[in-house]
CSV table of C-alpha atoms in Angstrom, one decimal:
chain,number,residue,atom,x,y,z
A,1,MET,CA,-230.6,20.4,-73.4
A,2,GLN,CA,-228.6,17.6,-74.9
A,3,PHE,CA,-226.4,15.3,-72.7
A,4,THR,CA,-223.3,14.0,-74.4
A,5,HIS,CA,-221.7,10.8,-73.1
A,6,THR,CA,-218.6,8.8,-74.0
A,7,HIS,CA,-219.0,5.1,-74.6
A,8,LYS,CA,-222.7,5.8,-75.4
A,9,GLU,CA,-223.3,2.2,-76.4
A,10,ASN,CA,-222.9,1.2,-72.7
A,11,ILE,CA,-225.5,3.7,-71.4
A,12,MET,CA,-228.9,2.4,-70.6
A,13,THR,CA,-231.7,4.2,-72.4
A,14,THR,CA,-234.7,5.2,-70.3
A,15,MET,CA,-238.1,5.1,-72.0
A,16,THR,CA,-240.6,5.7,-69.2
A,17,ALA,CA,-243.6,7.9,-68.6
A,18,SER,CA,-246.0,8.6,-65.8
A,19,ILE,CA,-249.7,9.4,-66.0
A,20,ALA,CA,-251.9,9.9,-62.9
A,21,GLY,CA,-249.5,8.1,-60.6
A,22,PHE,CA,-249.1,5.2,-62.9
A,23,THR,CA,-245.6,4.5,-64.2
A,24,PHE,CA,-245.1,3.0,-67.7
A,25,ASP,CA,-241.8,1.1,-68.2
A,26,ASP,CA,-242.1,1.5,-71.9
A,27,ILE,CA,-243.9,4.3,-73.8
A,28,LEU,CA,-245.5,2.3,-76.6
A,29,LEU,CA,-249.0,0.9,-76.7
A,30,ASN,CA,-251.7,0.0,-79.3
A,31,ALA,CA,-254.2,2.4,-80.6
A,32,ALA,CA,-257.7,1.7,-79.5
A,33,GLY,CA,-259.4,-0.5,-82.2
A,34,VAL,CA,-256.2,-2.4,-83.2
A,35,TYR,CA,-255.3,-5.8,-81.8
A,36,CYS,CA,-257.7,-5.3,-78.9
A,37,GLN,CA,-261.1,-6.8,-79.9
A,38,THR,CA,-260.7,-10.1,-78.1
A,39,THR,CA,-259.0,-11.4,-75.0
A,40,GLU,CA,-256.6,-13.3,-77.3
A,41,GLU,CA,-255.5,-10.1,-79.0
A,42,LEU,CA,-255.3,-8.2,-75.8
A,43,ASP,CA,-253.0,-11.0,-74.3
A,44,GLN,CA,-250.7,-10.6,-77.3
A,45,ILE,CA,-250.3,-6.8,-76.6
A,46,LEU,CA,-249.9,-7.4,-72.9
A,47,GLU,CA,-247.1,-9.8,-73.4
A,48,ALA,CA,-245.4,-8.1,-76.4
A,49,PRO,CA,-241.8,-6.9,-75.7
A,50,GLY,CA,-241.6,-3.1,-76.0
A,51,ALA,CA,-245.3,-2.5,-75.2
A,52,GLY,CA,-245.7,-0.5,-72.0
A,53,SER,CA,-249.4,-0.7,-71.8
A,54,LEU,CA,-252.6,-1.6,-73.8
A,55,VAL,CA,-255.9,0.1,-74.5
A,56,THR,CA,-259.0,-2.0,-74.9
A,57,LYS,CA,-261.4,-1.7,-77.8
A,58,SER,CA,-263.6,1.3,-77.4
A,59,ALA,CA,-266.7,-0.3,-75.8
A,60,THR,CA,-270.4,0.4,-76.0
A,61,PRO,CA,-272.8,-0.8,-73.3
A,62,MET,CA,-273.8,-3.8,-75.4
A,63,GLU,CA,-272.0,-5.8,-78.0
A,64,ARG,CA,-271.9,-4.3,-81.5
A,65,PRO,CA,-271.1,-6.1,-84.8
A,66,GLY,CA,-269.9,-2.8,-86.4
A,67,ASN,CA,-270.4,-1.9,-90.0
A,68,PRO,CA,-271.0,-4.5,-92.7
A,69,GLY,CA,-268.9,-5.3,-95.7
A,70,VAL,CA,-265.2,-4.4,-96.4
A,71,ARG,CA,-264.4,-1.9,-93.7
A,72,TYR,CA,-260.6,-1.7,-93.7
A,73,ALA,CA,-258.1,-1.4,-96.6
A,74,ASP,CA,-254.4,-0.6,-96.8
A,75,MET,CA,-253.4,2.1,-99.2
A,76,ALA,CA,-250.1,3.6,-100.3
A,77,LEU,CA,-249.8,6.1,-97.5
A,78,GLY,CA,-251.5,4.2,-94.7
A,79,SER,CA,-255.0,2.9,-94.3
A,80,ILE,CA,-258.7,3.7,-94.6
A,81,ASN,CA,-261.4,2.2,-92.3
A,82,SER,CA,-265.0,2.5,-91.4
A,83,MET,CA,-265.3,-0.1,-88.6
A,84,GLY,CA,-268.4,1.2,-86.9
A,85,LEU,CA,-267.3,0.4,-83.3
A,86,PRO,CA,-267.4,-3.4,-83.4
A,87,ASN,CA,-266.8,-4.5,-79.8
A,88,LEU,CA,-267.8,-7.2,-77.3
A,89,SER,CA,-269.4,-4.8,-74.7
A,90,LEU,CA,-268.1,-2.9,-71.7
A,91,ASP,CA,-268.6,-5.9,-69.4
A,92,TYR,CA,-266.2,-8.0,-71.6
A,93,TYR,CA,-263.4,-5.5,-71.5
A,94,LEU,CA,-263.9,-4.4,-67.9
A,95,GLU,CA,-263.6,-8.0,-66.8
A,96,TYR,CA,-260.4,-8.4,-68.7
A,97,ALA,CA,-258.9,-5.2,-67.4
A,98,ILE,CA,-259.7,-6.0,-63.8
A,99,ALA,CA,-258.1,-9.4,-64.2
A,100,HIS,CA,-254.9,-8.0,-65.7
A,101,GLN,CA,-254.5,-4.6,-64.1
A,102,ALA,CA,-251.8,-5.9,-61.8
A,103,ASP,CA,-249.6,-6.8,-64.8
A,104,LYS,CA,-249.3,-3.3,-66.3
A,105,PRO,CA,-251.2,0.0,-66.0
A,106,LEU,CA,-254.1,-0.4,-68.5
A,107,PHE,CA,-256.4,1.9,-70.4
A,108,LEU,CA,-260.1,1.0,-70.6
A,109,SER,CA,-261.7,2.7,-73.6
A,110,ILE,CA,-265.4,3.5,-73.9
A,111,ALA,CA,-267.3,5.1,-76.7
A,112,GLY,CA,-271.0,5.5,-76.1
A,113,LEU,CA,-273.4,6.4,-78.9
A,114,SER,CA,-275.0,9.0,-76.6
A,115,LYS,CA,-274.2,11.1,-73.6
A,116,ASP,CA,-276.4,8.7,-71.5
A,117,ASP,CA,-274.4,5.7,-72.8
A,118,ASN,CA,-271.1,7.3,-71.7
A,119,LEU,CA,-272.4,8.3,-68.3
A,120,GLN,CA,-273.9,4.9,-67.7
A,121,MET,CA,-270.6,3.2,-68.5
A,122,LEU,CA,-268.6,5.6,-66.3
A,123,ARG,CA,-270.9,4.8,-63.4
A,124,GLU,CA,-270.4,1.1,-63.9
A,125,ILE,CA,-266.6,1.5,-64.1
A,126,GLN,CA,-266.6,3.8,-61.0
A,127,ALA,CA,-268.5,1.1,-59.0
A,128,SER,CA,-266.2,-1.7,-60.2
A,129,ASP,CA,-262.8,-2.9,-59.0
A,130,PHE,CA,-261.0,-1.5,-62.0
A,131,ASN,CA,-257.8,0.4,-61.0
A,132,GLY,CA,-256.4,1.9,-64.1
A,133,LEU,CA,-257.0,4.7,-66.6
A,134,VAL,CA,-260.2,5.3,-68.5
A,135,GLU,CA,-260.3,6.7,-72.1
A,136,LEU,CA,-263.6,8.4,-73.0
A,137,ASN,CA,-263.6,8.3,-76.8
A,138,LEU,CA,-265.2,11.5,-78.1
A,139,SER,CA,-264.0,10.9,-81.7
A,140,CYS,CA,-265.3,7.9,-83.5
A,141,PRO,CA,-265.9,9.2,-87.1
A,142,ASN,CA,-267.2,5.9,-88.5
A,143,VAL,CA,-270.7,5.4,-87.0
A,144,PRO,CA,-273.3,6.3,-89.6
A,145,GLY,CA,-275.5,9.2,-88.5
A,146,LYS,CA,-273.4,9.9,-85.4
A,147,PRO,CA,-271.3,13.1,-85.4
A,148,GLN,CA,-268.0,13.3,-83.5
A,149,THR,CA,-268.6,14.6,-80.0
A,150,GLY,CA,-265.1,16.2,-79.9
A,151,TYR,CA,-266.1,18.7,-82.5
A,152,ASP,CA,-269.0,19.9,-80.4
A,153,PHE,CA,-267.3,21.9,-77.6
A,154,ASP,CA,-270.5,22.6,-75.6
A,155,THR,CA,-271.5,19.0,-75.6
A,156,THR,CA,-268.0,17.9,-74.6
A,157,ARG,CA,-268.1,20.3,-71.7
A,158,GLN,CA,-271.6,19.1,-70.7
A,159,ILE,CA,-270.4,15.4,-70.7
A,160,LEU,CA,-267.3,16.1,-68.6
A,161,THR,CA,-269.2,18.3,-66.2
A,162,GLU,CA,-271.7,15.5,-65.4
A,163,ALA,CA,-269.0,12.8,-65.4
A,164,PHE,CA,-266.8,14.5,-62.8
A,165,THR,CA,-269.7,14.9,-60.4
A,166,PHE,CA,-269.3,11.2,-59.7
A,167,PHE,CA,-266.3,9.8,-61.5
A,168,LYS,CA,-263.2,9.7,-59.3
A,169,LYS,CA,-260.8,7.4,-61.2
A,170,PRO,CA,-258.2,8.6,-63.7
A,171,LEU,CA,-260.0,9.8,-66.8
A,172,GLY,CA,-258.8,11.0,-70.2
A,173,VAL,CA,-260.4,11.7,-73.6
A,174,LYS,CA,-259.6,10.5,-77.1
A,175,LEU,CA,-259.9,13.4,-79.5
A,176,PRO,CA,-260.5,13.9,-83.2
A,177,PRO,CA,-258.0,15.9,-85.2
A,178,TYR,CA,-258.4,19.6,-85.2
A,179,PHE,CA,-257.5,21.7,-88.2
A,180,ASP,CA,-257.9,25.3,-87.1
A,181,ILE,CA,-255.7,27.1,-84.5
A,182,ALA,CA,-258.9,28.6,-83.0
A,183,HIS,CA,-260.2,25.0,-82.4
A,184,PHE,CA,-257.0,24.2,-80.5
A,185,ASP,CA,-257.8,27.2,-78.3
A,186,MET,CA,-261.5,26.2,-77.9
A,187,ILE,CA,-261.0,22.6,-77.0
A,188,ALA,CA,-258.2,23.4,-74.6
A,189,ALA,CA,-260.4,26.0,-72.9
A,190,VAL,CA,-262.9,23.2,-72.2
A,191,LEU,CA,-260.4,20.5,-71.2
A,192,ASN,CA,-258.4,22.7,-68.8
A,193,ASP,CA,-261.5,23.2,-66.7
A,194,PHE,CA,-261.5,19.5,-65.6
A,195,PRO,CA,-259.1,17.2,-63.7
A,196,LEU,CA,-258.3,15.1,-66.8
A,197,ALA,CA,-255.4,12.7,-66.6
A,198,PHE,CA,-254.6,12.7,-70.3
A,199,VAL,CA,-255.7,13.3,-73.8
A,200,ASN,CA,-255.1,10.9,-76.7
A,201,THR,CA,-254.7,12.7,-80.0
A,202,ILE,CA,-255.5,11.9,-82.8
A,203,ASN,CA,-258.1,9.5,-83.8
A,204,SER,CA,-258.2,8.8,-87.5
A,205,ILE,CA,-258.7,11.7,-89.9
A,206,GLY,CA,-262.4,11.4,-90.6
A,207,ASN,CA,-264.3,10.9,-93.8
A,208,GLY,CA,-261.6,10.4,-96.4
A,209,LEU,CA,-262.2,8.5,-99.6
A,210,MET,CA,-259.9,6.3,-101.7
A,211,VAL,CA,-260.5,4.6,-105.0
A,212,ASN,CA,-259.5,1.1,-106.0
A,213,PRO,CA,-257.8,1.7,-109.4
A,214,ASP,CA,-258.5,-1.9,-110.5
A,215,THR,CA,-262.2,-1.7,-110.0
A,216,ASP,CA,-263.0,2.0,-110.0
A,217,THR,CA,-264.9,1.5,-106.8
A,218,ALA,CA,-264.4,2.9,-103.3
A,219,MET,CA,-261.9,0.9,-101.3
A,220,ILE,CA,-264.3,0.2,-98.4
A,221,ALA,CA,-268.0,-0.4,-98.3
A,222,PRO,CA,-269.7,1.5,-95.4
A,223,LYS,CA,-270.9,5.1,-95.8
A,224,GLY,CA,-270.4,5.0,-99.6
A,225,GLY,CA,-266.6,4.5,-99.1
A,226,PHE,CA,-266.0,7.3,-96.6
A,227,GLY,CA,-263.7,6.3,-93.8
A,228,GLY,CA,-261.0,7.4,-91.3
A,229,LEU,CA,-257.5,7.8,-92.6
A,230,GLY,CA,-254.6,6.4,-90.6
A,231,GLY,CA,-250.9,5.6,-91.0
A,232,ALA,CA,-248.3,7.7,-92.7
A,233,ILE,CA,-250.8,10.1,-94.2
A,234,ALA,CA,-251.9,11.1,-90.6
A,235,LYS,CA,-248.5,12.0,-89.2
A,236,PRO,CA,-248.4,15.7,-89.9
A,237,THR,CA,-251.8,16.2,-88.5
A,238,ALA,CA,-250.9,14.1,-85.4
A,239,LEU,CA,-247.8,16.1,-84.8
A,240,ALA,CA,-249.7,19.3,-85.1
A,241,ASN,CA,-252.4,18.2,-82.7
A,242,VAL,CA,-249.9,16.9,-80.1
A,243,ARG,CA,-247.9,20.1,-80.4
A,244,GLY,CA,-250.9,22.4,-80.4
A,245,LEU,CA,-252.5,20.8,-77.4
A,246,ARG,CA,-249.3,20.5,-75.4
A,247,GLN,CA,-248.8,24.3,-75.8
A,248,ARG,CA,-252.3,24.9,-74.5
A,249,LEU,CA,-253.2,22.2,-71.9
A,250,ASN,CA,-252.5,22.3,-68.2
A,251,PRO,CA,-249.1,20.6,-67.6
A,252,GLU,CA,-250.7,17.9,-65.4
A,253,ILE,CA,-252.8,16.7,-68.4
A,254,LYS,CA,-250.5,14.2,-70.2
A,255,ILE,CA,-250.7,13.4,-73.9
A,256,ILE,CA,-250.8,10.1,-75.8
A,257,GLY,CA,-249.6,10.8,-79.3
A,258,THR,CA,-251.3,8.7,-82.0
A,259,GLY,CA,-251.0,8.8,-85.8
A,260,GLY,CA,-248.4,8.0,-88.5
A,261,VAL,CA,-246.0,5.8,-86.6
A,262,LYS,CA,-244.0,3.6,-89.0
A,263,ASP,CA,-240.6,3.7,-87.5
A,264,GLY,CA,-238.6,4.9,-84.5
A,265,ARG,CA,-238.1,8.4,-85.9
A,266,ASP,CA,-241.9,8.8,-86.0
A,267,VAL,CA,-242.1,7.9,-82.3
A,268,TYR,CA,-239.3,10.4,-81.6
A,269,ASP,CA,-241.1,13.2,-83.4
A,270,LEU,CA,-244.3,12.7,-81.4
A,271,ILE,CA,-242.4,12.8,-78.2
A,272,LEU,CA,-240.5,15.9,-79.4
A,273,CYS,CA,-243.8,17.6,-80.0
A,274,GLY,CA,-244.9,16.7,-76.4
A,275,ALA,CA,-246.3,13.2,-76.2
A,276,ASP,CA,-245.8,11.2,-73.0
A,277,LEU,CA,-246.9,7.9,-74.5
A,278,VAL,CA,-247.1,6.9,-78.2
A,279,SER,CA,-249.7,4.5,-79.6
A,280,VAL,CA,-249.5,2.6,-82.9
A,281,GLY,CA,-252.5,1.7,-85.1
A,282,THR,CA,-252.1,1.0,-88.8
A,283,THR,CA,-248.5,-0.3,-88.5
A,284,LEU,CA,-249.6,-2.6,-85.7
A,285,HIS,CA,-252.4,-3.9,-87.8
A,286,GLN,CA,-250.0,-4.6,-90.7
A,287,GLU,CA,-247.1,-6.1,-88.7
A,288,GLY,CA,-248.6,-7.5,-85.5
A,289,PRO,CA,-247.4,-7.0,-81.9
A,290,THR,CA,-243.7,-7.6,-82.8
A,291,VAL,CA,-243.8,-4.0,-84.1
A,292,PHE,CA,-243.3,-2.6,-80.5
A,293,ASN,CA,-239.9,-4.1,-80.0
A,294,ARG,CA,-238.8,-2.9,-83.5
A,295,LEU,CA,-240.0,0.6,-82.8
A,296,LYS,CA,-238.4,0.6,-79.3
A,297,HIS,CA,-235.0,-0.3,-80.7
A,298,GLU,CA,-235.3,2.2,-83.6
A,299,LEU,CA,-236.2,4.9,-81.1
A,300,GLU,CA,-233.2,3.9,-79.0
A,301,THR,CA,-231.0,4.2,-82.1
A,302,GLU,CA,-232.4,7.6,-82.9
A,303,MET,CA,-231.8,8.8,-79.3
A,304,LYS,CA,-228.2,7.7,-79.4
A,305,VAL,CA,-227.6,9.6,-82.6
A,306,LYS,CA,-228.9,12.7,-80.8
A,307,ALA,CA,-226.9,11.9,-77.6
A,308,TYR,CA,-230.0,11.4,-75.4
A,309,ASP,CA,-230.4,8.6,-72.9
A,310,ASP,CA,-233.8,9.5,-71.6
A,311,VAL,CA,-237.0,10.4,-73.5
A,312,ALA,CA,-237.6,13.1,-70.9
A,313,GLN,CA,-234.6,15.0,-72.2
A,314,PHE,CA,-236.3,15.9,-75.5
A,315,ARG,CA,-240.0,15.5,-74.7
A,316,GLY,CA,-241.7,18.7,-75.8
A,317,GLN,CA,-238.5,20.3,-77.0
A,318,LEU,CA,-239.4,21.0,-80.6
A,319,GLN,CA,-237.5,24.0,-81.9
A,320,THR,CA,-239.1,26.4,-84.4
A,321,LEU,CA,-237.5,28.6,-87.0
A,322,ASP,CA,-239.0,31.9,-86.0
């Protein structure tokens, strides 16, 4: 339903969302892995106008240097990366999150290299004073020799079954992109069996390859040049995953839409497909934290064109042609 107002320029635009009892005054945040490696970067996101939250770098139990060599490159339609989970350890990000959780609702992201890693970190978080949302990253495509857990539906179920025997804080999962309708059905059947607060979809499109035309070499070094694709090239896949999961997941499981955001219309489209929050990766990497305020104002402009003054009015309202 559209709401038409006169003197639209005088109407305040509402861009809020709620997940697991936490209210976000703005709907934008960083994608895990971008501008969140150090406390200095996290501070910039925390203080950036237009950013409603932040997610920490996906953490492993111990510090990791990540993959060696050139591991990120911009390309015409976005970016390609093979970072390999560089991070400063769970304890580093947990300490930061506890110190700043009164400022905004925060997401603490973890990405163990094994089921035991994940369960160990969840136990540490459960025992801590952290009062926020936890993102269990089941979708890192760039660790050599480690498959994406999110493509193994039985293992995903096993991890969540064990986690929810002891973990009582708001928990969500970061998912890889799915490319088959049957896989939407299969992952939703798993996720709907658990009291998840949210899903974050998508992580980068795994194992693409791009060539540097000047040197006839791969654009990045790790894994022979294979890396995750982000930016504009990922938008159709992101929209499909947000839409496909919103149609299948329990309504209480909220969705963070990630992938392909360059401007306010991209944010609008992810919300239209069902996203509650929208995170920004490649464009944030390219522009820095000022991108949030730009995107917020561009989204507001798009909403005024459509005669909306609240993102709730068009969230999940994509129309089809059949």
